[in-house]
PDB file of C-alpha atoms in Angstrom:
ATOM      1  CA  MET A  14      12.709 -79.166 -14.743  1.00 62.00           C
ATOM      2  CA  THR A  15       9.045 -80.114 -14.396  1.00 81.00           C
ATOM      3  CA  LEU A  16       7.661 -82.258 -17.260  1.00 86.00           C
ATOM      4  CA  PRO A  17       5.229 -80.157 -19.277  1.00 91.00           C
ATOM      5  CA  LEU A  18       2.423 -82.824 -19.297  1.00 95.00           C
ATOM      6  CA  LYS A  19      -0.973 -81.865 -19.235  1.00 96.00           C
ATOM      7  CA  ILE A  20      -3.606 -84.455 -18.362  1.00 97.00           C
ATOM      8  CA  ASP A  21      -7.386 -84.113 -18.967  1.00 97.00           C
ATOM      9  CA  GLU A  22      -9.146 -84.320 -15.819  1.00 97.00           C
ATOM     10  CA  GLU A  23     -11.626 -87.038 -17.168  1.00 98.00           C
ATOM     11  CA  VAL A  24      -8.556 -89.124 -18.004  1.00 98.00           C
ATOM     12  CA  ARG A  25      -6.593 -88.543 -15.015  1.00 98.00           C
ATOM     13  CA  ASP A  26      -9.756 -89.493 -12.687  1.00 98.00           C
ATOM     14  CA  ALA A  27     -10.187 -92.875 -14.644  1.00 98.00           C
ATOM     15  CA  LEU A  28      -6.436 -93.667 -14.564  1.00 97.00           C
ATOM     16  CA  LYS A  29      -6.681 -92.992 -10.524  1.00 97.00           C
ATOM     17  CA  GLY A  30      -9.808 -95.051 -10.419  1.00 97.00           C
ATOM     18  CA  GLY A  31      -8.505 -97.701 -12.274  1.00 96.00           C
ATOM     19  CA  ARG A  32     -10.742 -97.457 -15.188  1.00 98.00           C
ATOM     20  CA  PRO A  33      -9.944 -98.285 -18.846  1.00 98.00           C
ATOM     21  CA  VAL A  34      -8.371 -95.542 -20.945  1.00 98.00           C
ATOM     22  CA  VAL A  35      -7.209 -95.656 -24.635  1.00 98.00           C
ATOM     23  CA  ALA A  36      -4.875 -93.521 -26.096  1.00 98.00           C
ATOM     24  CA  LEU A  37      -5.363 -92.048 -29.770  1.00 98.00           C
ATOM     25  CA  GLU A  38      -2.714 -90.207 -32.055  1.00 95.00           C
ATOM     26  CA  SER A  39      -3.364 -87.006 -33.162  1.00 95.00           C
ATOM     27  CA  THR A  40      -1.362 -87.447 -36.877  1.00 91.00           C
ATOM     28  CA  ILE A  41      -4.525 -88.630 -38.351  1.00 88.00           C
ATOM     29  CA  VAL A  42      -6.071 -85.505 -37.223  1.00 89.00           C
ATOM     30  CA  SER A  43      -3.257 -83.122 -38.919  1.00 90.00           C
ATOM     31  CA  HIS A  44      -1.593 -85.305 -41.617  1.00 86.00           C
ATOM     32  CA  GLY A  45      -3.700 -88.455 -42.316  1.00 79.00           C
ATOM     33  CA  MET A  46      -6.743 -87.109 -43.748  1.00 81.00           C
ATOM     34  CA  PRO A  47      -8.218 -83.893 -45.352  1.00 82.00           C
ATOM     35  CA  TYR A  48     -10.238 -81.605 -43.237  1.00 87.00           C
ATOM     36  CA  PRO A  49     -13.199 -82.327 -42.208  1.00 88.00           C
ATOM     37  CA  GLN A  50     -12.997 -85.912 -42.525  1.00 88.00           C
ATOM     38  CA  ASN A  51      -9.961 -85.891 -40.252  1.00 89.00           C
ATOM     39  CA  ILE A  52     -12.061 -84.380 -37.305  1.00 92.00           C
ATOM     40  CA  GLU A  53     -14.812 -86.256 -37.965  1.00 92.00           C
ATOM     41  CA  THR A  54     -12.930 -89.435 -37.902  1.00 92.00           C
ATOM     42  CA  ALA A  55     -11.042 -88.585 -34.672  1.00 93.00           C
ATOM     43  CA  ARG A  56     -14.458 -87.937 -33.059  1.00 95.00           C
ATOM     44  CA  SER A  57     -15.835 -90.903 -34.125  1.00 95.00           C
ATOM     45  CA  ALA A  58     -12.933 -92.854 -32.895  1.00 96.00           C
ATOM     46  CA  ALA A  59     -13.195 -91.188 -29.553  1.00 96.00           C
ATOM     47  CA  ASN A  60     -17.011 -92.007 -29.343  1.00 97.00           C
ATOM     48  CA  ALA A  61     -16.388 -95.800 -30.293  1.00 97.00           C
ATOM     49  CA  VAL A  62     -13.984 -96.035 -27.305  1.00 98.00           C
ATOM     50  CA  ARG A  63     -16.738 -94.295 -24.891  1.00 98.00           C
ATOM     51  CA  ASN A  64     -19.147 -96.635 -26.329  1.00 98.00           C
ATOM     52  CA  GLU A  65     -17.225 -99.772 -25.201  1.00 98.00           C
ATOM     53  CA  GLY A  66     -16.825 -98.169 -21.981  1.00 97.00           C
ATOM     54  CA  ALA A  67     -13.515 -96.723 -22.148  1.00 98.00           C
ATOM     55  CA  VAL A  68     -12.174 -93.217 -22.129  1.00 98.00           C
ATOM     56  CA  PRO A  69     -10.447 -91.824 -24.669  1.00 98.00           C
ATOM     57  CA  ALA A  70      -7.177 -89.634 -24.543  1.00 98.00           C
ATOM     58  CA  THR A  71      -6.028 -88.007 -27.793  1.00 97.00           C
ATOM     59  CA  ILE A  72      -2.559 -86.847 -27.571  1.00 98.00           C
ATOM     60  CA  ALA A  73      -0.506 -83.924 -29.254  1.00 97.00           C
ATOM     61  CA  VAL A  74       1.663 -81.282 -28.134  1.00 97.00           C
ATOM     62  CA  LEU A  75       0.198 -77.953 -27.912  1.00 96.00           C
ATOM     63  CA  SER A  76       2.223 -74.923 -27.627  1.00 95.00           C
ATOM     64  CA  GLY A  77       4.934 -76.727 -26.228  1.00 95.00           C
ATOM     65  CA  GLN A  78       3.023 -78.704 -23.607  1.00 96.00           C
ATOM     66  CA  MET A  79       2.655 -82.512 -23.947  1.00 97.00           C
ATOM     67  CA  THR A  80      -1.529 -82.842 -23.774  1.00 97.00           C
ATOM     68  CA  VAL A  81      -3.153 -86.335 -22.998  1.00 98.00           C
ATOM     69  CA  GLY A  82      -6.719 -85.760 -23.750  1.00 97.00           C
ATOM     70  CA  MET A  83      -7.377 -83.135 -26.112  1.00 95.00           C
ATOM     71  CA  SER A  84     -10.483 -80.753 -26.194  1.00 93.00           C
ATOM     72  CA  GLU A  85     -12.747 -80.322 -28.808  1.00 91.00           C
ATOM     73  CA  ALA A  86     -11.440 -76.837 -29.582  1.00 93.00           C
ATOM     74  CA  ASP A  87      -8.049 -78.169 -29.741  1.00 94.00           C
ATOM     75  CA  MET A  88      -8.767 -80.856 -32.071  1.00 93.00           C
ATOM     76  CA  ASP A  89     -10.401 -78.449 -34.194  1.00 92.00           C
ATOM     77  CA  VAL A  90      -7.586 -76.036 -34.438  1.00 92.00           C
ATOM     78  CA  LEU A  91      -5.075 -78.973 -35.132  1.00 94.00           C
ATOM     79  CA  ALA A  92      -7.401 -80.493 -37.946  1.00 92.00           C
ATOM     80  CA  ARG A  93      -7.755 -77.011 -39.704  1.00 92.00           C
ATOM     81  CA  ALA A  94      -4.082 -76.553 -39.484  1.00 92.00           C
ATOM     82  CA  GLY A  95      -3.203 -80.008 -41.056  1.00 87.00           C
ATOM     83  CA  ARG A  96       0.588 -80.380 -42.380  1.00 87.00           C
ATOM     84  CA  THR A  97       1.601 -77.195 -41.256  1.00 91.00           C
ATOM     85  CA  VAL A  98       2.350 -78.515 -37.672  1.00 93.00           C
ATOM     86  CA  ARG A  99       5.008 -80.720 -36.905  1.00 94.00           C
ATOM     87  CA  LYS A 100       4.948 -84.649 -37.072  1.00 93.00           C
ATOM     88  CA  LEU A 101       6.353 -85.735 -34.116  1.00 95.00           C
ATOM     89  CA  SER A 102       8.423 -89.166 -33.355  1.00 95.00           C
ATOM     90  CA  ARG A 103      10.910 -89.873 -30.781  1.00 96.00           C
ATOM     91  CA  ALA A 104      13.583 -87.918 -32.362  1.00 96.00           C
ATOM     92  CA  ASN A 105      11.757 -84.587 -32.376  1.00 96.00           C
ATOM     93  CA  LEU A 106       9.397 -84.627 -29.488  1.00 97.00           C
ATOM     94  CA  ALA A 107      11.768 -82.817 -26.995  1.00 96.00           C
ATOM     95  CA  SER A 108      12.846 -80.232 -29.670  1.00 97.00           C
ATOM     96  CA  CYS A 109       9.186 -79.319 -30.237  1.00 97.00           C
ATOM     97  CA  ILE A 110       8.365 -79.031 -26.398  1.00 96.00           C
ATOM     98  CA  ALA A 111      11.437 -76.922 -26.023  1.00 95.00           C
ATOM     99  CA  ALA A 112      10.567 -74.705 -28.694  1.00 96.00           C
ATOM    100  CA  GLY A 113       7.060 -74.207 -27.348  1.00 95.00           C
ATOM    101  CA  GLU A 114       5.853 -75.186 -30.686  1.00 96.00           C
ATOM    102  CA  THR A 115       2.605 -77.395 -31.545  1.00 96.00           C
ATOM    103  CA  GLY A 116       2.891 -81.010 -33.325  1.00 96.00           C
ATOM    104  CA  SER A 117       0.762 -83.972 -33.824  1.00 96.00           C
ATOM    105  CA  THR A 118       2.265 -87.542 -32.372  1.00 96.00           C
ATOM    106  CA  THR A 119       2.857 -90.369 -34.273  1.00 94.00           C
ATOM    107  CA  VAL A 120       2.971 -93.987 -33.151  1.00 97.00           C
ATOM    108  CA  ALA A 121       6.163 -93.660 -31.243  1.00 97.00           C
ATOM    109  CA  ALA A 122       5.598 -90.242 -29.605  1.00 97.00           C
ATOM    110  CA  THR A 123       2.235 -91.220 -28.941  1.00 98.00           C
ATOM    111  CA  MET A 124       3.462 -94.189 -27.027  1.00 98.00           C
ATOM    112  CA  ILE A 125       5.907 -92.254 -25.011  1.00 98.00           C
ATOM    113  CA  ALA A 126       3.475 -89.848 -23.898  1.00 98.00           C
ATOM    114  CA  ALA A 127       0.650 -92.536 -23.033  1.00 98.00           C
ATOM    115  CA  HIS A 128       3.318 -94.307 -20.872  1.00 98.00           C
ATOM    116  CA  LEU A 129       4.275 -90.900 -19.034  1.00 97.00           C
ATOM    117  CA  ALA A 130       0.501 -90.696 -18.268  1.00 97.00           C
ATOM    118  CA  GLY A 131       0.227 -94.152 -17.293  1.00 97.00           C
ATOM    119  CA  ILE A 132      -2.299 -95.335 -20.124  1.00 98.00           C
ATOM    120  CA  GLU A 133      -1.272 -98.856 -21.259  1.00 98.00           C
ATOM    121  CA  VAL A 134      -3.256 -99.321 -24.477  1.00 98.00           C
ATOM    122  CA  PHE A 135      -3.407 -97.311 -27.731  1.00 98.00           C
ATOM    123  CA  ALA A 136      -5.433 -97.240 -31.002  1.00 98.00           C
ATOM    124  CA  THR A 137      -4.324 -96.146 -34.339  1.00 97.00           C
ATOM    125  CA  GLY A 138      -4.607 -96.967 -37.640  1.00 94.00           C
ATOM    126  CA  GLY A 139      -1.392 -98.384 -38.868  1.00 94.00           C
ATOM    127  CA  ILE A 140       1.922 -98.846 -37.638  1.00 96.00           C
ATOM    128  CA  GLY A 141       5.101 -97.554 -39.858  1.00 92.00           C
ATOM    129  CA  GLY A 142       7.716-100.191 -40.580  1.00 94.00           C
ATOM    130  CA  VAL A 143      10.544-100.989 -42.951  1.00 94.00           C
ATOM    131  CA  HIS A 144      10.292 -99.301 -46.093  1.00 87.00           C
ATOM    132  CA  ARG A 145      10.528-100.928 -49.521  1.00 85.00           C
ATOM    133  CA  GLY A 146      14.063-100.930 -50.455  1.00 85.00           C
ATOM    134  CA  ALA A 147      15.261-100.380 -46.990  1.00 87.00           C
ATOM    135  CA  GLU A 148      18.203-102.438 -47.940  1.00 86.00           C
ATOM    136  CA  ALA A 149      19.748 -99.664 -49.576  1.00 82.00           C
ATOM    137  CA  SER A 150      18.085 -96.563 -48.242  1.00 83.00           C
ATOM    138  CA  PHE A 151      17.781 -97.740 -44.459  1.00 88.00           C
ATOM    139  CA  ASP A 152      14.495 -96.376 -44.142  1.00 87.00           C
ATOM    140  CA  ILE A 153      12.797 -98.168 -41.186  1.00 92.00           C
ATOM    141  CA  SER A 154      10.153 -96.189 -38.682  1.00 93.00           C
ATOM    142  CA  ALA A 155      11.161 -95.404 -35.299  1.00 95.00           C
ATOM    143  CA  ASP A 156       7.637 -97.249 -34.315  1.00 96.00           C
ATOM    144  CA  LEU A 157       9.259-100.726 -34.318  1.00 97.00           C
ATOM    145  CA  GLN A 158      11.978 -99.687 -31.825  1.00 97.00           C
ATOM    146  CA  GLU A 159       9.492 -97.715 -29.846  1.00 98.00           C
ATOM    147  CA  LEU A 160       7.511-101.135 -29.544  1.00 98.00           C
ATOM    148  CA  SER A 161      10.579-102.637 -28.064  1.00 98.00           C
ATOM    149  CA  ILE A 162      11.250-100.202 -25.326  1.00 98.00           C
ATOM    150  CA  THR A 163       7.826 -98.961 -24.482  1.00 98.00           C
ATOM    151  CA  PRO A 164       5.033-100.847 -22.437  1.00 98.00           C
ATOM    152  CA  VAL A 165       1.979-100.044 -24.361  1.00 98.00           C
ATOM    153  CA  ALA A 166      -0.376-102.456 -26.321  1.00 98.00           C
ATOM    154  CA  VAL A 167      -0.588-100.967 -29.712  1.00 98.00           C
ATOM    155  CA  VAL A 168      -3.793-101.775 -31.749  1.00 98.00           C
ATOM    156  CA  CYS A 169      -3.706-101.112 -35.493  1.00 98.00           C
ATOM    157  CA  ALA A 170      -4.731-102.878 -38.763  1.00 97.00           C
ATOM    158  CA  GLY A 171      -1.210-103.907 -39.500  1.00 95.00           C
ATOM    159  CA  ALA A 172       1.633-102.248 -40.959  1.00 92.00           C
ATOM    160  CA  LYS A 173       0.794 -99.544 -43.736  1.00 86.00           C
ATOM    161  CA  ALA A 174       0.660-101.693 -46.947  1.00 86.00           C
ATOM    162  CA  ILE A 175       2.783 -99.361 -48.805  1.00 88.00           C
ATOM    163  CA  LEU A 176       5.637-100.904 -46.408  1.00 92.00           C
ATOM    164  CA  ASP A 177       7.647-104.343 -46.812  1.00 94.00           C
ATOM    165  CA  ILE A 178       5.572-106.390 -44.585  1.00 95.00           C
ATOM    166  CA  PRO A 179       7.760-109.583 -44.252  1.00 96.00           C
ATOM    167  CA  LYS A 180      10.726-107.145 -43.349  1.00 97.00           C
ATOM    168  CA  THR A 181       8.898-105.425 -40.835  1.00 97.00           C
ATOM    169  CA  LEU A 182       7.497-108.703 -39.169  1.00 98.00           C
ATOM    170  CA  GLU A 183      11.302-109.781 -39.099  1.00 97.00           C
ATOM    171  CA  VAL A 184      12.339-106.521 -37.452  1.00 97.00           C
ATOM    172  CA  LEU A 185       9.772-106.850 -35.031  1.00 98.00           C
ATOM    173  CA  GLU A 186      10.919-110.502 -34.211  1.00 98.00           C
ATOM    174  CA  THR A 187      14.265-109.395 -33.787  1.00 98.00           C
ATOM    175  CA  LEU A 188      13.246-106.867 -31.227  1.00 98.00           C
ATOM    176  CA  GLY A 189      11.274-109.150 -29.115  1.00 97.00           C
ATOM    177  CA  VAL A 190       8.193-107.554 -30.072  1.00 98.00           C
ATOM    178  CA  PRO A 191       5.198-109.770 -29.532  1.00 98.00           C
ATOM    179  CA  VAL A 192       2.668-109.601 -32.519  1.00 98.00           C
ATOM    180  CA  THR A 193      -0.792-111.088 -32.572  1.00 98.00           C
ATOM    181  CA  THR A 194      -3.454-110.779 -34.897  1.00 98.00           C
ATOM    182  CA  PHE A 195      -7.070-110.744 -33.827  1.00 98.00           C
ATOM    183  CA  GLY A 196      -9.343-113.405 -35.281  1.00 97.00           C
ATOM    184  CA  SER A 197      -7.351-114.604 -38.113  1.00 97.00           C
ATOM    185  CA  PRO A 198      -3.998-116.320 -38.923  1.00 97.00           C
ATOM    186  CA  ASP A 199      -3.197-113.799 -41.521  1.00 96.00           C
ATOM    187  CA  PHE A 200      -1.345-110.535 -40.791  1.00 97.00           C
ATOM    188  CA  PRO A 201      -3.376-107.773 -42.236  1.00 96.00           C
ATOM    189  CA  ALA A 202      -2.156-105.281 -44.677  1.00 94.00           C
ATOM    190  CA  PHE A 203      -3.993-102.184 -43.529  1.00 94.00           C
ATOM    191  CA  TRP A 204      -6.749-101.611 -46.426  1.00 93.00           C
ATOM    192  CA  SER A 205      -6.728-105.086 -46.935  1.00 95.00           C
ATOM    193  CA  ARG A 206      -7.578-108.160 -44.366  1.00 96.00           C
ATOM    194  CA  ALA A 207      -4.755-110.257 -45.458  1.00 92.00           C
ATOM    195  CA  SER A 208      -1.283-109.642 -46.733  1.00 91.00           C
ATOM    196  CA  SER A 209      -0.363-113.151 -47.770  1.00 87.00           C
ATOM    197  CA  VAL A 210       1.937-113.180 -44.316  1.00 94.00           C
ATOM    198  CA  PRO A 211       1.192-115.516 -41.767  1.00 96.00           C
ATOM    199  CA  SER A 212       0.464-113.813 -38.626  1.00 97.00           C
ATOM    200  CA  PRO A 213       3.275-114.904 -35.734  1.00 97.00           C
ATOM    201  CA  SER A 214       0.361-115.689 -33.810  1.00 98.00           C
ATOM    202  CA  MET A 215      -3.572-115.384 -33.565  1.00 98.00           C
ATOM    203  CA  SER A 216      -5.934-114.773 -30.753  1.00 98.00           C
ATOM    204  CA  SER A 217      -9.804-114.423 -30.606  1.00 97.00           C
ATOM    205  CA  SER A 218      -9.869-113.398 -27.129  1.00 98.00           C
ATOM    206  CA  THR A 219      -9.415-109.903 -25.762  1.00 98.00           C
ATOM    207  CA  ARG A 220      -9.001-111.059 -22.378  1.00 98.00           C
ATOM    208  CA  GLN A 221      -6.097-113.406 -23.213  1.00 98.00           C
ATOM    209  CA  ILE A 222      -4.244-110.334 -25.194  1.00 98.00           C
ATOM    210  CA  ALA A 223      -4.567-108.312 -21.784  1.00 98.00           C
ATOM    211  CA  ARG A 224      -3.429-111.221 -19.627  1.00 97.00           C
ATOM    212  CA  GLU A 225      -0.194-111.701 -22.141  1.00 97.00           C
ATOM    213  CA  PHE A 226       0.202-107.870 -21.411  1.00 97.00           C
ATOM    214  CA  LEU A 227       0.089-108.258 -17.739  1.00 97.00           C
ATOM    215  CA  LEU A 228       2.392-111.252 -17.800  1.00 97.00           C
ATOM    216  CA  ARG A 229       4.862-109.412 -19.761  1.00 97.00           C
ATOM    217  CA  ARG A 230       5.032-106.692 -17.028  1.00 95.00           C
ATOM    218  CA  ARG A 231       5.382-109.458 -14.284  1.00 95.00           C
ATOM    219  CA  LEU A 232       8.119-111.084 -15.999  1.00 97.00           C
ATOM    220  CA  GLY A 233      10.069-108.047 -16.246  1.00 96.00           C
ATOM    221  CA  LEU A 234       9.913-108.013 -20.092  1.00 97.00           C
ATOM    222  CA  GLN A 235      10.438-104.563 -21.694  1.00 95.00           C
ATOM    223  CA  GLY A 236       8.454-103.139 -24.349  1.00 97.00           C
ATOM    224  CA  GLY A 237       5.037-103.468 -25.409  1.00 97.00           C
ATOM    225  CA  GLN A 238       2.966-105.606 -27.859  1.00 97.00           C
ATOM    226  CA  LEU A 239       1.286-105.289 -31.422  1.00 98.00           C
ATOM    227  CA  VAL A 240      -2.266-106.350 -31.795  1.00 98.00           C
ATOM    228  CA  ALA A 241      -3.266-106.471 -35.569  1.00 98.00           C
ATOM    229  CA  ASN A 242      -6.921-105.923 -36.140  1.00 98.00           C
ATOM    230  CA  PRO A 243      -7.958-106.696 -39.711  1.00 97.00           C
ATOM    231  CA  VAL A 244     -10.355-104.073 -41.396  1.00 97.00           C
ATOM    232  CA  PRO A 245     -13.743-105.089 -41.443  1.00 97.00           C
ATOM    233  CA  ALA A 246     -14.599-107.384 -44.213  1.00 96.00           C
ATOM    234  CA  GLU A 247     -17.207-104.904 -45.744  1.00 96.00           C
ATOM    235  CA  ASP A 248     -14.636-102.293 -45.679  1.00 96.00           C
ATOM    236  CA  GLU A 249     -11.671-103.740 -47.204  1.00 96.00           C
ATOM    237  CA  ILE A 250     -10.247-103.133 -50.311  1.00 94.00           C
ATOM    238  CA  PRO A 251      -8.831-106.624 -51.672  1.00 92.00           C
ATOM    239  CA  ALA A 252      -4.915-106.787 -51.958  1.00 91.00           C
ATOM    240  CA  ALA A 253      -5.641-107.713 -55.542  1.00 92.00           C
ATOM    241  CA  VAL A 254      -7.015-104.078 -56.044  1.00 94.00           C
ATOM    242  CA  MET A 255      -4.679-102.304 -53.734  1.00 92.00           C
ATOM    243  CA  ASN A 256      -1.169-103.582 -54.833  1.00 92.00           C
ATOM    244  CA  PRO A 257      -1.100-102.567 -58.251  1.00 94.00           C
ATOM    245  CA  LEU A 258      -2.302 -98.944 -56.726  1.00 94.00           C
ATOM    246  CA  ILE A 259       0.180 -99.131 -54.112  1.00 92.00           C
ATOM    247  CA  GLU A 260       3.062-100.126 -56.939  1.00 92.00           C
ATOM    248  CA  HIS A 261       1.998 -97.215 -59.015  1.00 92.00           C
ATOM    249  CA  ALA A 262       2.085 -94.430 -56.384  1.00 91.00           C
ATOM    250  CA  VAL A 263       5.487 -96.128 -54.559  1.00 87.00           C
ATOM    251  CA  ALA A 264       6.988 -95.732 -58.500  1.00 89.00           C
ATOM    252  CA  GLU A 265       6.108 -92.306 -58.583  1.00 91.00           C
ATOM    253  CA  ALA A 266       7.353 -91.233 -55.267  1.00 85.00           C
ATOM    254  CA  ARG A 267      10.845 -92.501 -56.337  1.00 83.00           C
ATOM    255  CA  GLU A 268      10.907 -89.768 -58.676  1.00 83.00           C
ATOM    256  CA  ARG A 269       9.069 -86.902 -56.755  1.00 83.00           C
ATOM    257  CA  ALA A 270       9.580 -87.591 -53.125  1.00 76.00           C
ATOM    258  CA  THR A 271      12.063 -88.372 -50.116  1.00 69.00           C
ATOM    259  CA  GLY A 272      12.625 -88.648 -46.569  1.00 69.00           C
ATOM    260  CA  PRO A 273       9.486 -87.323 -44.203  1.00 67.00           C
ATOM    261  CA  SER A 274       7.509 -86.279 -47.651  1.00 72.00           C
ATOM    262  CA  LEU A 275       7.471 -89.864 -49.178  1.00 76.00           C
ATOM    263  CA  THR A 276       4.877 -91.790 -46.849  1.00 77.00           C
ATOM    264  CA  PRO A 277       2.380 -88.503 -47.346  1.00 78.00           C
ATOM    265  CA  PHE A 278       2.988 -88.575 -50.977  1.00 84.00           C
ATOM    266  CA  VAL A 279       2.228 -92.342 -51.620  1.00 85.00           C
ATOM    267  CA  LEU A 280      -0.555 -92.233 -49.401  1.00 83.00           C
ATOM    268  CA  GLY A 281      -1.892 -89.148 -51.415  1.00 86.00           C
ATOM    269  CA  ARG A 282      -1.510 -90.673 -54.640  1.00 91.00           C
ATOM    270  CA  ILE A 283      -3.107 -94.102 -53.452  1.00 92.00           C
ATOM    271  CA  PHE A 284      -6.203 -91.999 -52.350  1.00 88.00           C
ATOM    272  CA  GLU A 285      -6.492 -90.336 -56.044  1.00 92.00           C
ATOM    273  CA  LEU A 286      -5.704 -93.532 -57.654  1.00 92.00           C
ATOM    274  CA  SER A 287      -8.480 -95.837 -55.587  1.00 93.00           C
ATOM    275  CA  GLU A 288     -11.063 -92.567 -56.081  1.00 90.00           C
ATOM    276  CA  GLY A 289     -11.478 -91.961 -52.353  1.00 89.00           C
ATOM    277  CA  ARG A 290     -11.852 -95.723 -51.392  1.00 92.00           C
ATOM    278  CA  SER A 291      -8.606 -95.805 -49.190  1.00 91.00           C
ATOM    279  CA  ALA A 292      -9.748 -93.101 -46.952  1.00 89.00           C
ATOM    280  CA  LYS A 293     -13.031 -94.787 -46.415  1.00 92.00           C
ATOM    281  CA  ALA A 294     -11.274 -97.879 -45.509  1.00 94.00           C
ATOM    282  CA  ASN A 295      -8.962 -95.863 -43.581  1.00 93.00           C
ATOM    283  CA  ALA A 296     -11.829 -94.483 -41.451  1.00 93.00           C
ATOM    284  CA  ALA A 297     -13.402 -97.638 -40.727  1.00 96.00           C
ATOM    285  CA  LEU A 298     -10.508 -99.501 -39.675  1.00 96.00           C
ATOM    286  CA  MET A 299      -9.768 -96.773 -37.035  1.00 96.00           C
ATOM    287  CA  LEU A 300     -13.112 -97.166 -35.454  1.00 97.00           C
ATOM    288  CA  SER A 301     -12.696-100.652 -35.536  1.00 98.00           C
ATOM    289  CA  ASN A 302      -9.081-100.576 -33.925  1.00 98.00           C
ATOM    290  CA  ALA A 303     -10.649 -97.914 -31.420  1.00 98.00           C
ATOM    291  CA  ARG A 304     -13.325-100.389 -30.551  1.00 98.00           C
ATOM    292  CA  LEU A 305     -11.083-103.452 -30.132  1.00 98.00           C
ATOM    293  CA  ALA A 306      -8.492-101.389 -27.821  1.00 98.00           C
ATOM    294  CA  ALA A 307     -11.318-100.161 -25.408  1.00 98.00           C
ATOM    295  CA  ARG A 308     -12.134-103.996 -25.038  1.00 98.00           C
ATOM    296  CA  ILE A 309      -8.670-104.936 -24.434  1.00 98.00           C
ATOM    297  CA  ALA A 310      -8.347-102.252 -22.069  1.00 98.00           C
ATOM    298  CA  SER A 311     -11.628-102.898 -20.222  1.00 98.00           C
ATOM    299  CA  ASP A 312     -10.010-106.615 -19.576  1.00 98.00           C
ATOM    300  CA  LEU A 313      -7.023-105.236 -18.528  1.00 98.00           C
ATOM    301  CA  SER A 314      -8.563-102.850 -15.936  1.00 97.00           C
ATOM    302  CA  ASP A 315     -10.747-106.131 -14.659  1.00 97.00           C
ATOM    303  CA  LEU A 316      -7.695-108.198 -14.562  1.00 96.00           C
ATOM    304  CA  ARG A 317      -5.682-105.765 -12.442  1.00 92.00           C
ATOM    305  CA  ARG A 318      -8.743-106.015  -9.859  1.00 89.00           C
ATOM    306  CA  THR A 319      -9.081-109.741  -9.614  1.00 87.00           C
ATOM    307  CA  GLU A 320      -5.855-111.161 -10.276  1.00 73.00           C
TER     308      GLU A 320
END
């Protein structure tokens, strides 16, 4: 069976030439924000990658075809469709392709597609993780396992702040996933620069992060690595402001949402409770992550040529 993988010509040429490429997920386009902010943020993230000298590759499944490097027209269709399209992770990626359907890729599914295409760096907003109360619900994102098995460096603003961040870091440690916070000793909490949880490691050098990624490959170590990038100071919502809103939204969700609808419900309520500030911070951190991922990808490309 031929793998239904379509790679954009610009992305394919960049990969063949050893030039830096950054994968971008499509869930932010369909599920992360309302239209037209979703498409505007996706375009801005792609432009941020380009401005740093790398090629962006937004990933989705379109009519049963895994697409690496979406066209403007395809992104607009996905943005307008919103939550009517499937949200894809490792468990349902193949079923969407087999059925010839369309779906947006989460962190896990984007990592899988990026690796198949030969892309080693991926920028997203925040990863999934261990949900609050997971000791009873066992609700743990597939993103964490994917980080332990798929060799892609993921740049994010930490785990989403609605999650249990200490437990998320514990699981990542158990799975052997290296976690580095860029420029800060504190692990970020998505909308806030610090979560009050120390980061497992810190680096202020994109070249060092790229070198670590290469060394893990050469050592035969499985999986990727997580690079946490705090939201820019001018765009953050301090934890003291966000935490009560999160607690309020999570409490409501216990009564009104379950399963896959839980996270969208909580994020939607936080948007309302913060009077839109959460979405503005989300857009800002996505651009910051795209820029950092492009610099890491550029260093990785350079190191492959010189070392």
